[in-house]
JSON list of C-alpha atoms in Angstrom, two decimals:
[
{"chain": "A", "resi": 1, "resn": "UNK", "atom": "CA", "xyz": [0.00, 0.00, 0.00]},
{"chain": "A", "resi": 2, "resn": "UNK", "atom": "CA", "xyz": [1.69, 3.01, -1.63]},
{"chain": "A", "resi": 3, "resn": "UNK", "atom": "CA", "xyz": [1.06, 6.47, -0.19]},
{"chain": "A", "resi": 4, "resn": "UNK", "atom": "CA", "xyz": [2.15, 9.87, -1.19]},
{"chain": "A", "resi": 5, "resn": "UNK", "atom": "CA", "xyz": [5.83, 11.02, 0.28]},
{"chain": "A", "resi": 6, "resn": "UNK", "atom": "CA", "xyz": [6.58, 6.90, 1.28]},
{"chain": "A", "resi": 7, "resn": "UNK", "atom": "CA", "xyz": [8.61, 6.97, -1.61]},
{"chain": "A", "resi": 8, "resn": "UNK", "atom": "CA", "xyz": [11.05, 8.55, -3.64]},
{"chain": "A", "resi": 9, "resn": "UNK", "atom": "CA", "xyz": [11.19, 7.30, -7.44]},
{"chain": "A", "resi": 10, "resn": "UNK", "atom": "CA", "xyz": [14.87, 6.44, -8.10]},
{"chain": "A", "resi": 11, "resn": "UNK", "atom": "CA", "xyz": [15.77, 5.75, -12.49]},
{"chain": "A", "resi": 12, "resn": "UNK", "atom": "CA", "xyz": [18.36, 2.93, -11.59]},
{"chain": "A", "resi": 13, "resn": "UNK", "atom": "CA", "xyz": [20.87, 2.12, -14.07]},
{"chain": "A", "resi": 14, "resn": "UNK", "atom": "CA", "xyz": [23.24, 0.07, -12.06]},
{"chain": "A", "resi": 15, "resn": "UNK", "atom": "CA", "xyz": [25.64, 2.31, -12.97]},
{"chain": "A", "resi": 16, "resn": "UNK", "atom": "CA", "xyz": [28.54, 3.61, -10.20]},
{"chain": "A", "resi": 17, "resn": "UNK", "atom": "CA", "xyz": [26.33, 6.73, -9.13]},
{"chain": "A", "resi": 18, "resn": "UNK", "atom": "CA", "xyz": [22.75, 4.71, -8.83]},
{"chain": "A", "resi": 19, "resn": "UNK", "atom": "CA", "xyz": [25.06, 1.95, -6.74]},
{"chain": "A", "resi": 20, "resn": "UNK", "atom": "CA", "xyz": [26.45, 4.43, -4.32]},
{"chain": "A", "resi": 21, "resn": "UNK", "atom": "CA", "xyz": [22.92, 6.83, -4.19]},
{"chain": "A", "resi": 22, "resn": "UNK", "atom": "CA", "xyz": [21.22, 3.87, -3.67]},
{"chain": "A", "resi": 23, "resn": "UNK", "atom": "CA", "xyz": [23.39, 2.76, -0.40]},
{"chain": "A", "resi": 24, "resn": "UNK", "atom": "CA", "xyz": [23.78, 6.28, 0.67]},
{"chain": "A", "resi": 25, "resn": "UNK", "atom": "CA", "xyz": [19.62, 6.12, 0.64]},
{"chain": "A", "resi": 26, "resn": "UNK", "atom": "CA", "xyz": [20.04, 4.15, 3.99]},
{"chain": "A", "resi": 27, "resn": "UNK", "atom": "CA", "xyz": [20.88, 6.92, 5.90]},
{"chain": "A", "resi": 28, "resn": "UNK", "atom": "CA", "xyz": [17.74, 8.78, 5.45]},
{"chain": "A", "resi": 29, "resn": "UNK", "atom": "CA", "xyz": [15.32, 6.92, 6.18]},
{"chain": "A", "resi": 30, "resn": "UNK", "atom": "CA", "xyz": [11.91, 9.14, 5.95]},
{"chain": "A", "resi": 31, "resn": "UNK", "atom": "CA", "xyz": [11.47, 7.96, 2.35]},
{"chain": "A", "resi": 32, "resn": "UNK", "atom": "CA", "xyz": [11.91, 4.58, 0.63]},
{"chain": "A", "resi": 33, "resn": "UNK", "atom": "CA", "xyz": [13.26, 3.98, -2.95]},
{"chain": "A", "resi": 34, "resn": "UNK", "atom": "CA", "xyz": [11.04, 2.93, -5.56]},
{"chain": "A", "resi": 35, "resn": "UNK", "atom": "CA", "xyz": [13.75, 1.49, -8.15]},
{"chain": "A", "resi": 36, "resn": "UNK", "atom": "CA", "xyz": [13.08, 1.92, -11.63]},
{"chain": "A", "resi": 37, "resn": "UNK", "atom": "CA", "xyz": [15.59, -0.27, -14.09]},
{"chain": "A", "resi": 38, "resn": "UNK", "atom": "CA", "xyz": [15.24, -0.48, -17.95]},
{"chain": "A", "resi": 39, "resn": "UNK", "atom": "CA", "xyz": [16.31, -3.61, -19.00]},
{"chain": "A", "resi": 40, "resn": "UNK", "atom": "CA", "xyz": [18.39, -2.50, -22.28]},
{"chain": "A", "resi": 41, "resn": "UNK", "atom": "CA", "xyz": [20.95, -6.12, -21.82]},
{"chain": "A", "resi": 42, "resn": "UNK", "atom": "CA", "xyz": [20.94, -9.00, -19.55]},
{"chain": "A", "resi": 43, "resn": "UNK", "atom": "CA", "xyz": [23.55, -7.15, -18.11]},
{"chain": "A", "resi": 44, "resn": "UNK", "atom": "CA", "xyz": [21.46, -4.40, -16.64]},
{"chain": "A", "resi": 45, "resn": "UNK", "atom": "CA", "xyz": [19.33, -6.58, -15.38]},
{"chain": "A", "resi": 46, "resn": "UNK", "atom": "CA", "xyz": [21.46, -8.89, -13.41]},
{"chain": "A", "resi": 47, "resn": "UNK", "atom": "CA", "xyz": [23.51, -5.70, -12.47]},
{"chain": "A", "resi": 48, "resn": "UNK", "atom": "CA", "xyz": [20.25, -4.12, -10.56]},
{"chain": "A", "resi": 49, "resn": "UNK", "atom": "CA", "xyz": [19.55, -7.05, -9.07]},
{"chain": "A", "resi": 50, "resn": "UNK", "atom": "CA", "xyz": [22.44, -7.98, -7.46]},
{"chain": "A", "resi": 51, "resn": "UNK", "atom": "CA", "xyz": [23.64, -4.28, -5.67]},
{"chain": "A", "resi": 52, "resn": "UNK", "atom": "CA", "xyz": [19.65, -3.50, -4.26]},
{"chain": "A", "resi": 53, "resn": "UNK", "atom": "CA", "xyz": [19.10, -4.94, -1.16]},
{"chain": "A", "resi": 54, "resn": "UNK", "atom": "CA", "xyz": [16.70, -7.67, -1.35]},
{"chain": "A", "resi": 55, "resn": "UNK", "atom": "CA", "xyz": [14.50, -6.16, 1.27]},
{"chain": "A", "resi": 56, "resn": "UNK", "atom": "CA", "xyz": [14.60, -3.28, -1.33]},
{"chain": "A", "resi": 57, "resn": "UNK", "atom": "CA", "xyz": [13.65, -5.07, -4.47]},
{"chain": "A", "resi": 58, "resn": "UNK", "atom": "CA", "xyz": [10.82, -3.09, -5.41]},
{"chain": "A", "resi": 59, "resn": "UNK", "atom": "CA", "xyz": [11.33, -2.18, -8.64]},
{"chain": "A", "resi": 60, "resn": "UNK", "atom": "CA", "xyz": [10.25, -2.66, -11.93]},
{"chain": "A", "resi": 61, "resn": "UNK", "atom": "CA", "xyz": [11.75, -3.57, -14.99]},
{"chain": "A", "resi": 62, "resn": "UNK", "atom": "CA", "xyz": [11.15, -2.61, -18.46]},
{"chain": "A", "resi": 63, "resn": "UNK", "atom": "CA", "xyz": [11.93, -4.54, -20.87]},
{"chain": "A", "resi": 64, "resn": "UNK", "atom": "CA", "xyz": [13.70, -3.17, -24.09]},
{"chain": "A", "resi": 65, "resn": "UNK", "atom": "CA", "xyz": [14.53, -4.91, -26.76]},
{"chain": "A", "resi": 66, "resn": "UNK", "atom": "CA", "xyz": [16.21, -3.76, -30.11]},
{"chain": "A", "resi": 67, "resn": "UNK", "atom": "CA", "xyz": [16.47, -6.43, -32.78]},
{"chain": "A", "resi": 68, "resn": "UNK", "atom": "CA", "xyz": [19.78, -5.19, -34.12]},
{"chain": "A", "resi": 69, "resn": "UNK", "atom": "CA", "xyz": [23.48, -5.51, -32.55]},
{"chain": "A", "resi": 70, "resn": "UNK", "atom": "CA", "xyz": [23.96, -1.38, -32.70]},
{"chain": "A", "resi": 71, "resn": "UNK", "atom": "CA", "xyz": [21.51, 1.22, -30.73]},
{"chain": "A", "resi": 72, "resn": "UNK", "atom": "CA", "xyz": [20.08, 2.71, -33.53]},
{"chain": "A", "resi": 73, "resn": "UNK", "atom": "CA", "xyz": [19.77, 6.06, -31.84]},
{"chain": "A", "resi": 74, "resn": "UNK", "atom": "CA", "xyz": [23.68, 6.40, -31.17]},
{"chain": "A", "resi": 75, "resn": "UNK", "atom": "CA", "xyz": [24.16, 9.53, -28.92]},
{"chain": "A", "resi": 76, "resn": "UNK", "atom": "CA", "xyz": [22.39, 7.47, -26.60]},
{"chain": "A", "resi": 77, "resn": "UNK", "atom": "CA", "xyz": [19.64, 10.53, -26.01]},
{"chain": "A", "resi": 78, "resn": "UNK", "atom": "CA", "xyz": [16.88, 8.46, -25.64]},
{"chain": "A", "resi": 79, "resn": "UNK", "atom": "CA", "xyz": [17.91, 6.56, -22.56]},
{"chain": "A", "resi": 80, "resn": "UNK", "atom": "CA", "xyz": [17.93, 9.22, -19.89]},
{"chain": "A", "resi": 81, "resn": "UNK", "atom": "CA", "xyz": [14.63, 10.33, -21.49]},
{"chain": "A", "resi": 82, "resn": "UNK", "atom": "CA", "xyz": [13.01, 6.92, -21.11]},
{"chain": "A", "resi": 83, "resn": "UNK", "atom": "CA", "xyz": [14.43, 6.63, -17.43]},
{"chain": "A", "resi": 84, "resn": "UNK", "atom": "CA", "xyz": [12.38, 9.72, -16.76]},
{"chain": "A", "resi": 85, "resn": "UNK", "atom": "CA", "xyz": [9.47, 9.47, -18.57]},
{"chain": "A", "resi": 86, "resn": "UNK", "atom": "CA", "xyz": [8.60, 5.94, -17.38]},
{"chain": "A", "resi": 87, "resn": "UNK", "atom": "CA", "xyz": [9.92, 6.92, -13.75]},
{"chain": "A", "resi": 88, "resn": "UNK", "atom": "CA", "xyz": [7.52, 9.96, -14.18]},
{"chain": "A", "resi": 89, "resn": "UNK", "atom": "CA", "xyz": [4.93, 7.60, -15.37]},
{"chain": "A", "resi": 90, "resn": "UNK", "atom": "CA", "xyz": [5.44, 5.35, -11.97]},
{"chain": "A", "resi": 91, "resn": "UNK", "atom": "CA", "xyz": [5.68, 8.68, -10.07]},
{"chain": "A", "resi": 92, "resn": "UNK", "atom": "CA", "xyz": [2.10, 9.25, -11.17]},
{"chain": "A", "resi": 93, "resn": "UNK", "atom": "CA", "xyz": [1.19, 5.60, -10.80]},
{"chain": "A", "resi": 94, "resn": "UNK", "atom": "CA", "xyz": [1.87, 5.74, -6.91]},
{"chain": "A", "resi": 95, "resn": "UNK", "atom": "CA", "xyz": [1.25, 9.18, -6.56]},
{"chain": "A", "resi": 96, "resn": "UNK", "atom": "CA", "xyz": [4.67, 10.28, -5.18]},
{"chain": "A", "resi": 97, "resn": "UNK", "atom": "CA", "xyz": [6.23, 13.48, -6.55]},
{"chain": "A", "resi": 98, "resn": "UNK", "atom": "CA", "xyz": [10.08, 12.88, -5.77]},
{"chain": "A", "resi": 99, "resn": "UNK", "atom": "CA", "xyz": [12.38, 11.51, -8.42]},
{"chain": "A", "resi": 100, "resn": "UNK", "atom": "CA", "xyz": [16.02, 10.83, -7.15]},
{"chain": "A", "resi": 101, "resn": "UNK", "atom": "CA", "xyz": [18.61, 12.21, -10.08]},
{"chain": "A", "resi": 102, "resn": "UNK", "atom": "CA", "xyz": [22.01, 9.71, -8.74]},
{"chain": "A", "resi": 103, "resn": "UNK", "atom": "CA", "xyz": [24.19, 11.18, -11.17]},
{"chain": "A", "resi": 104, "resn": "UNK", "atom": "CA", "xyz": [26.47, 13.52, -9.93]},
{"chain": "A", "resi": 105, "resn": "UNK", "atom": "CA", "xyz": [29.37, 16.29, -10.51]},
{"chain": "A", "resi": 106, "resn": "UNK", "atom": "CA", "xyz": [30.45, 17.23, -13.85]},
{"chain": "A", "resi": 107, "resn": "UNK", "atom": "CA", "xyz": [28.66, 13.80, -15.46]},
{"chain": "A", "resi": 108, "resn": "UNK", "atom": "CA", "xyz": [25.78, 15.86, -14.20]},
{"chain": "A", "resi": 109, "resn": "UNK", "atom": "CA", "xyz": [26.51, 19.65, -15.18]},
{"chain": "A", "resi": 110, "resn": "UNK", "atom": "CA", "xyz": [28.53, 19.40, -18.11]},
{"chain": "A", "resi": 111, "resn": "UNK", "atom": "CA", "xyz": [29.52, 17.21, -20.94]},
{"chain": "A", "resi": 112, "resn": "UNK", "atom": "CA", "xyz": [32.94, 15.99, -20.94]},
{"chain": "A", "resi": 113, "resn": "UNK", "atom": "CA", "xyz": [35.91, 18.07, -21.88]},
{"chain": "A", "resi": 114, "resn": "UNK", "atom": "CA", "xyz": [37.31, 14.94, -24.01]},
{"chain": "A", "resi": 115, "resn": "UNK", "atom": "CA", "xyz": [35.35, 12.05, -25.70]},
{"chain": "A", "resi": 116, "resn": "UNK", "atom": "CA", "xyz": [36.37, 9.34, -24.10]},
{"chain": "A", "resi": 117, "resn": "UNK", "atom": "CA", "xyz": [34.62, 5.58, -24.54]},
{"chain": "A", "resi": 118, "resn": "UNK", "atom": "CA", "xyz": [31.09, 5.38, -24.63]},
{"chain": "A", "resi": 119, "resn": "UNK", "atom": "CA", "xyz": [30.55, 9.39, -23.18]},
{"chain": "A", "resi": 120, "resn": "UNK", "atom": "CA", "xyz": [28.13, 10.98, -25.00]},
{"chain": "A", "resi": 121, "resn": "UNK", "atom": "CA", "xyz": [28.27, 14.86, -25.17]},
{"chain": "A", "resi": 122, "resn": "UNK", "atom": "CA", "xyz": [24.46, 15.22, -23.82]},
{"chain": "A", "resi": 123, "resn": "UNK", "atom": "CA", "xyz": [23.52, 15.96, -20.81]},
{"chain": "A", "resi": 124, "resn": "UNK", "atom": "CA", "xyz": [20.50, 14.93, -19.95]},
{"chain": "A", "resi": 125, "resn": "UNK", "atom": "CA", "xyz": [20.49, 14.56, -16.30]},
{"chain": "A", "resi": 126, "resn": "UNK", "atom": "CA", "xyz": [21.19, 18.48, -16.10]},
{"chain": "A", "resi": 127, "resn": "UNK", "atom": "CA", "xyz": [18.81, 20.34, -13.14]},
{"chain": "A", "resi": 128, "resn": "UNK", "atom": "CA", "xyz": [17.95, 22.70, -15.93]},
{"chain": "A", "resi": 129, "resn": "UNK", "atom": "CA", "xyz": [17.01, 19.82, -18.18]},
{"chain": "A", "resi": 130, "resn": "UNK", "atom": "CA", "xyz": [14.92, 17.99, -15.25]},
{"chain": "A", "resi": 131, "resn": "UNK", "atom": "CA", "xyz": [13.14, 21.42, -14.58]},
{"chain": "A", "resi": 132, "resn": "UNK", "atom": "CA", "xyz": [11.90, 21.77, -18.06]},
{"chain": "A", "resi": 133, "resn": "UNK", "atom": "CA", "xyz": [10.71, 18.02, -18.19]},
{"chain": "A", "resi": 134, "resn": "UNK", "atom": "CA", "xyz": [8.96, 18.40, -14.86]},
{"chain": "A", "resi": 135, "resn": "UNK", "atom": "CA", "xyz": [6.90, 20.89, -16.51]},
{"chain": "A", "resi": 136, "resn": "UNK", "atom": "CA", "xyz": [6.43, 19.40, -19.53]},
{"chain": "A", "resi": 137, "resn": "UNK", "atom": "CA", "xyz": [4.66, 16.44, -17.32]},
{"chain": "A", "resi": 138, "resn": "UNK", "atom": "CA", "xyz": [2.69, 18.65, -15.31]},
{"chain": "A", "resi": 139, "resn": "UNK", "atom": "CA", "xyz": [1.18, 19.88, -18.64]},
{"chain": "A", "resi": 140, "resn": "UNK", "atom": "CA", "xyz": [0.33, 16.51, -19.30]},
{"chain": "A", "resi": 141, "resn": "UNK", "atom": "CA", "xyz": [-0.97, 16.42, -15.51]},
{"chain": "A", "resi": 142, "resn": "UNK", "atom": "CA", "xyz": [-1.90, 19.18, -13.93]},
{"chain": "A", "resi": 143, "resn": "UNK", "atom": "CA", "xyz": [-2.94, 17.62, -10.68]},
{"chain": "A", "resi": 144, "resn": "UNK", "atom": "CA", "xyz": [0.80, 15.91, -10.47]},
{"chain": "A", "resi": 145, "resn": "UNK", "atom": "CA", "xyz": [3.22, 17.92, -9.74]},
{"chain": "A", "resi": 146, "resn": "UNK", "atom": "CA", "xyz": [6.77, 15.96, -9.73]},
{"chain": "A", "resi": 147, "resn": "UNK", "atom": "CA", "xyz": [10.37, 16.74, -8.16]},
{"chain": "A", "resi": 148, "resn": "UNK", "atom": "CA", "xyz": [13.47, 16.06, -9.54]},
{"chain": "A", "resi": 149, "resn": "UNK", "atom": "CA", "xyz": [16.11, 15.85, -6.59]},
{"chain": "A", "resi": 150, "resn": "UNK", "atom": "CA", "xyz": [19.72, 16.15, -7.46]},
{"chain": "A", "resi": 151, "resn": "UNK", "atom": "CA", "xyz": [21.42, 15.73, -4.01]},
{"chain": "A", "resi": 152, "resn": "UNK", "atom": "CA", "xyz": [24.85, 14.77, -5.48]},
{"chain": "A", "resi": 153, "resn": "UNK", "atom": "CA", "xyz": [24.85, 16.99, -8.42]},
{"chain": "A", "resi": 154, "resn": "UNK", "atom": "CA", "xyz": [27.73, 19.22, -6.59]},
{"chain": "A", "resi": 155, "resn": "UNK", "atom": "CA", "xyz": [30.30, 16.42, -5.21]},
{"chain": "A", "resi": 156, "resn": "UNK", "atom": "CA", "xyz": [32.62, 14.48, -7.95]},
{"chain": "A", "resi": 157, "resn": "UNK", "atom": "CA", "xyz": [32.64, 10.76, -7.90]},
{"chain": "A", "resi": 158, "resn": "UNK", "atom": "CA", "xyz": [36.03, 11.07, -5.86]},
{"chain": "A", "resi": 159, "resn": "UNK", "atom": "CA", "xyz": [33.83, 12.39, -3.14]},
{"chain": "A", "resi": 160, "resn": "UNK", "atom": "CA", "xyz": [31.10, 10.39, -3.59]},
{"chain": "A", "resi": 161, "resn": "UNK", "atom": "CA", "xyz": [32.88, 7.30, -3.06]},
{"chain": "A", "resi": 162, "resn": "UNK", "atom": "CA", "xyz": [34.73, 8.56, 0.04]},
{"chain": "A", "resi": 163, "resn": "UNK", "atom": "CA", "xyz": [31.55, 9.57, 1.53]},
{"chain": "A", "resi": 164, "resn": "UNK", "atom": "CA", "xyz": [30.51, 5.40, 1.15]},
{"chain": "A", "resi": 165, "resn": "UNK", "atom": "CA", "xyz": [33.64, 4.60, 2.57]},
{"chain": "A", "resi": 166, "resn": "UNK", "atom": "CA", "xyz": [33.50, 7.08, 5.38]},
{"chain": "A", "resi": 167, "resn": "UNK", "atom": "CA", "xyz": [29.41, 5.39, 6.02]},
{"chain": "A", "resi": 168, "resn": "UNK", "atom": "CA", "xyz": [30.54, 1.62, 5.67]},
{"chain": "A", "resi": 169, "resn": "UNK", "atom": "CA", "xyz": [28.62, 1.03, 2.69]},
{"chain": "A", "resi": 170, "resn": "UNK", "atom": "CA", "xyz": [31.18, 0.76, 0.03]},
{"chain": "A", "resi": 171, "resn": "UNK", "atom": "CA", "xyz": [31.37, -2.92, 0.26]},
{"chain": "A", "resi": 172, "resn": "UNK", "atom": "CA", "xyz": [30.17, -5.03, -3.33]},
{"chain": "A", "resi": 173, "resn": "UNK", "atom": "CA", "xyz": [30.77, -1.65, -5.53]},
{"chain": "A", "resi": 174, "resn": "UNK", "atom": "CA", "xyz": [32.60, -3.45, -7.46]}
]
């Protein structure tokens, strides 16, 4: 049984940022995660499930499937964009109007200053870019208003991972 302000919706990649949000999640405890994983390889999938707590599995997964090897959308855009919208979606679903934004530092505020592997110059996790979609789904809702919470947007990964150490919840990040 779901109220509003239980939960806060968290877009869960798997990723080093979702890992370390999610554990640094246990130390406030006034609002449970509602994980959200898109399932774009078996990979992501078995990643999510094995760094949330199994008292914390309650997530959903959606299910994407593309019947070629390569992405066909290769700036990889669409992904944070389908994180949100289905996260907003489940947002509305439950009726809770906080969506946790892991990602953090310059991954966050700016693209990188080199290409380097898969990095992508979009930003789409960008407070300025969340602000603008949170709008654009309260025109679709009027009555739901959502929240998109960037609590590590300002600390670099360096930091973020000390402050896990420093909490004793860095253990399995790898």
């Amino acid at each position: 049984n779901l109220t509003q302000g239980d939960h806060i919706l968290f877009p869960y990649s798997g990723g080093l940022d979702s890992f370390a949000a999610s554990r640094l999640l246990k130390r406030n405890a006034s609002r449970q995660p509602f994980y959200i994983t898109i399932e774009t390889s078996s990979q992501s999938r078995s990643v999510a499930r094995k760094t949330i707590p199994q008292t914390q599995q309650m997530h959903a997964v959606i299910p994407i499937k593309f019947k070629k090897n390569d992405h066909p959308e290769a700036s990889s855009r669409t992904r944070t964009f389908m994180f949100f919208a289905v996260t907003a979606l489940a947002a509305r679903m439950i009726r809770a109007s906080g969506i946790l934004v892991a990602e953090n530092g310059q991954g966050s505020i700016g693209p990188s200053l080199v290409p380097c592997g898969s990095e992508h110059p979009y930003v789409g996790t960008h407070p300025a870019f969340t602000r603008r979609f949170a709008q654009f789904i309260e025109t679709l809702w009027p009555e739901h208003a959502i929240r998109f919470e960037h609590p590590y947007v300002w600390i670099t990964k360096a930091e973020l991972l000390l402050a896990l150490k420093e909490s004793g919840l860095s253990s399995d990040w790898d």
